[in-house]
Amino acid sequence: MSGYTEELKRLIEKVEQTRPRRLEQIKRGEHYPQLTMEQREEWLKKYHPDYKDEGRRKISVGPNAGQTFPGEVAALLESESRLNPDEVDLSKADCSVDVLIIGGGGAGTAAALTASEMGASVILATKLRHGDSNTVMAEGGIQCADQECDSPYFHYLDVIGGGHFTNSPELVSALTNDAPLVVSWLEELGMMFDKLPDGRMKVRHGGGTSRKRMHSAGDMTGAEIMRVMRDEVRNRTERIRVLEFSPAVELLTGKDGSVAGALLYNLETKEYYIVRAKSVIIATGGFGRLHIQGFPTTNHYGATLDGVVMAYRAGASLRDLDSTQYHPTGAVFPEQNVGLLVTEKVRGLGAQLLNMDGEEFCFPLEPRDVESACIIRECLEVGKGIVTPTGRIGVWLDSPLIDLIHGEGTVRRELPAKYTQFKRYNIDISKEPMLVYPTLHYQNGGIKIDQWCETDVRGLFAAGETTGGVHGRNRLMGNSLLDVLVFGKRAGKSAVEYAKGVEESPEPTLGHVKRFHQELKEAGIESPQKGPVLLPDYTPEHVKERQWLQAGL
Amino acid sequence: MATKPKQLATGDRTIPPPDAKMIPIYIMGKEYMVPETITIMKAIEYAGYKYIRGCGCRGGICGACATFYRFIGDYRLRTGLACQTVVEPDMIIVQLPFFPANRPSYTLDNIEGDLHAELRRLYPEVFKCVGCGTCTRTCPMDIDVMDYVALMKRGDLKGAALKSFDCVMCGLCASRCPAQISQFTAAMFVRRLYGKYILPKAEHLKKRVEEVKSGRYERMLEELRDKSVEELKKLYTEREREPDLSEPGKWLPDDKEHL
Ligand SMILES: Cc1cc2nc3c(=O)[nH]c(=O)nc-3n(C[C@H](O)[C@H](O)[C@H](O)COP(=O)(O)OP(=O)(O)OC[C@H]3O[C@@H](n4cnc5c(N)ncnc54)[C@H](O)[C@@H]3O)c2cc1C
Ligand code: SF4
Ligand code: SF4
Ligand code: FES
């Protein structure tokens, strides 16, 4: 029994018909011609969401006014508060702490542990459960130059080259210098790294690495990092108070513009809480759930740009936020695998990309951004994509070629996780192709920070995927888990040091929000969207149509 | 034949084609018609619910979406992760967004000596497992939970750590245990014991940490920070690549100055 529908099975027959011919070509060493440099540029401009003018626009308020962003991001940067700042009574705070951390993923949790070790009182406010985050989803691994043949020097070169030399040099140098410190810290916390019998770390190459330095814990490295750190937080309840389902919706600032805390929103009781803090760390992660230009995403449910939106209103400038990492091959079928990453390795082993006629339309190992553009073009421009029963579009990734090229059993041996993820739904990827389409994977840019995580707003620090500069305009695998730990820990330290110099947190106001609203008005932005959005809206049209009464309530 | 689709499903919202087969499911006992082939999570959203609890990664790894279900007319109680399980006709569904687990506090650094005794002190209930196997039948990750509990009882902490490694901490096993054991929190404790005290430490890492702390790399990194993009490009393109099959810790580059 196959997991594909009858209609899709008929289309697979075409793939099977062309396969022997394609296999012969592969054996003769022939492959689909790569795009020329000119074509690459043209296709990227026309079809890659990052380059296409369509769907992007200039914003006219805030520190980055005049710069261009994807429409979904622009709308949020120009959004107004969920609250009317004139109606909020800030006279009584619900609690007061040294350090308030917003976001309970990898960066926020590392910050909380560090801050608590330095004796500070900490509140960790997070949107979902503690640990529901992108961090938990990272499978591949974490980079660290700890082998004899390696050093932070070589790691630096790999990171900055991978980022097309657009990264912030001081951030790359902090990232690579601290890597051994944080990996050793995780080892001390009892993380189960993959090791050789004598304790030596097992390491692998990753895309763009000159040394083998990808460390892992099975194929759930991020999950292991997250659960170990979270478990340690639970041992420190006297210092760290965790507030789940309590996202921040606005920062609070003092008269002089420095940070004074945040407003939290209890998602369940719909109450607001006023938290006063001497310093605040934003660690809210990425923006995949904004579904930029309608793309599916690999990100968790709460990845909606909140931290950037709040910090921007308070005056923090941003960098590289117009650059997004799309992974060319995310699964689009079956429905339960939508957005699931299908690793580059599949193409590395010989699988080709095919259109609905079972024909190739591009070289399968173009750079990630170019490959994505090719797939988008084939589906939306040429019109030879395959439409799934749930209304998605994609192209075939002909994985059965792998066994034909390298011998029976290669797929199962080399791609065990992918094999089971599809087998669960009766698709044997060693015999049947997969349906794929580019998927929104990583927010390359974000809040601008220096090497000690300081933002443009006094007392406000930021770390992790919500920031920009560490990876420039392109991130390499394994460097963002590292990023969240290195800068999460640095942010924790900086925030405590800053808090020590503050007698009492400033009298909280929403002055910056009022000023921002004024700016929106002056820029002539009519009825802006409300932000941050907190959660994506997946209510289908047929339900929305019947929610008409709500409008009058 | 080339077809430019008119409306495409974007994000995670499902747009069933006009001829999609609709099936009845019962969300907390209430009937809804949903398209077949989607997950329980998406079906619940399709029915009009908006998640606050019970949804996290949407990718089968965070354990937020533990779900119980039965089919009408079938006595068997089944479990799954809502983001990974496909709806079938006549499913009666309830999610378990939270389950109170026992998790005693401890200080990892202070545990010395007998690790097994420490497990017994913190989690005495683990030793009262009656071996009924319900947890194993319940686990959506197909972990042999009863087996890792048995290994814990026996003092094989390595075995228990490895056997429980895939746990997403969804809490389903604990919710069904007649001996009231919180298997997954005990397993978390054991995995950290194993990682800290049983797995041998990485010596090369320890050495590198000392080198970093001594400030050894600061000068080298400063050198790189000061370089122009042109100079960096040259260094980048000329850098040596460690061979894929090199033996761990043996291969060394020609440029030893920057190690
Ligand atoms: C599928 C996948 C695979 C990946 N694989 C790898 C890999 O192999 N190696 C690697 O290095 N990187 C990988 N990455 C990237 C990496 O996992 C992330 O970039 C990184 O973990 C982000 O960590 P973070 O702490 O910045 O954000 P997150 O871990 O996402 O945490 C942010 C937290 O903030 C919370 N939050 C959001 N808004 C608010 C608010 N308003 N108030 C309070 N809390 C809020 C969120 O709920 C979440 O808990 C992968 C990412 C994905 C999605
Ligand atoms: S062991 Fe228990 S908590 Fe862990 S995944 Fe299985 S049922 Fe869930
Ligand atoms: S459910 Fe409880 S008693 Fe039964 S085997 Fe599992 S741990 Fe033991
Ligand atoms: S939502 Fe994370 S496991 Fe289902």
CSV table of N, CA, C and O and ligand atoms in Angstrom, one decimal, chain B residues 41 55-65 81 83, ligand 4:
chain,number,residue,atom,x,y,z
B,41,MET,N,-3.8,17.6,14.8
B,41,MET,CA,-3.6,19.1,15.1
B,41,MET,C,-4.2,20.0,14.1
B,41,MET,O,-5.0,20.9,14.4
B,55,CYS,N,0.2,22.7,21.7
B,55,CYS,CA,0.8,22.8,20.4
B,55,CYS,C,2.2,23.6,20.6
B,55,CYS,O,2.2,24.6,21.3
B,56,GLY,N,3.2,23.0,20.1
B,56,GLY,CA,4.5,23.7,20.3
B,56,GLY,C,5.3,23.7,19.0
B,56,GLY,O,5.2,24.6,18.2
B,57,CYS,N,6.1,22.6,18.8
B,57,CYS,CA,7.0,22.6,17.6
B,57,CYS,C,6.2,22.3,16.3
B,57,CYS,O,6.7,22.6,15.2
B,58,ARG,N,5.1,21.6,16.4
B,58,ARG,CA,4.4,21.1,15.2
B,58,ARG,C,5.3,20.1,14.4
B,58,ARG,O,5.0,19.9,13.2
B,59,GLY,N,6.3,19.6,15.0
B,59,GLY,CA,7.2,18.7,14.3
B,59,GLY,C,7.6,17.5,15.0
B,59,GLY,O,8.6,16.8,14.7
B,60,GLY,N,6.8,17.1,16.0
B,60,GLY,CA,7.1,15.8,16.7
B,60,GLY,C,8.2,15.7,17.6
B,60,GLY,O,8.7,14.6,17.9
B,61,ILE,N,8.7,16.8,18.2
B,61,ILE,CA,9.9,16.7,19.0
B,61,ILE,C,9.7,17.4,20.4
B,61,ILE,O,10.4,17.1,21.3
B,62,CYS,N,8.7,18.3,20.6
B,62,CYS,CA,8.6,19.0,21.8
B,62,CYS,C,7.7,18.4,22.9
B,62,CYS,O,7.8,18.7,24.0
B,63,GLY,N,6.8,17.5,22.4
B,63,GLY,CA,5.9,16.8,23.4
B,63,GLY,C,4.8,17.6,23.9
B,63,GLY,O,4.2,17.2,24.9
B,64,ALA,N,4.4,18.7,23.3
B,64,ALA,CA,3.4,19.6,23.8
B,64,ALA,C,2.0,19.0,23.5
B,64,ALA,O,1.0,19.4,24.1
B,65,CYS,N,1.9,18.1,22.5
B,65,CYS,CA,0.6,17.7,21.9
B,65,CYS,C,0.2,16.3,22.2
B,65,CYS,O,-0.5,15.7,21.4
B,81,LEU,N,1.0,11.7,19.1
B,81,LEU,CA,1.3,13.1,19.1
B,81,LEU,C,0.3,13.8,18.1
B,81,LEU,O,0.3,13.3,17.0
B,83,CYS,N,0.4,16.3,16.4
B,83,CYS,CA,1.1,16.9,15.2
B,83,CYS,C,1.6,15.8,14.2
B,83,CYS,O,2.1,16.1,13.2
C,4,FES,S1,3.6,20.0,18.7
C,4,FES,FE1,5.7,19.4,19.4
C,4,FES,S2,5.5,17.2,19.4
C,4,FES,FE2,3.6,17.8,18.5
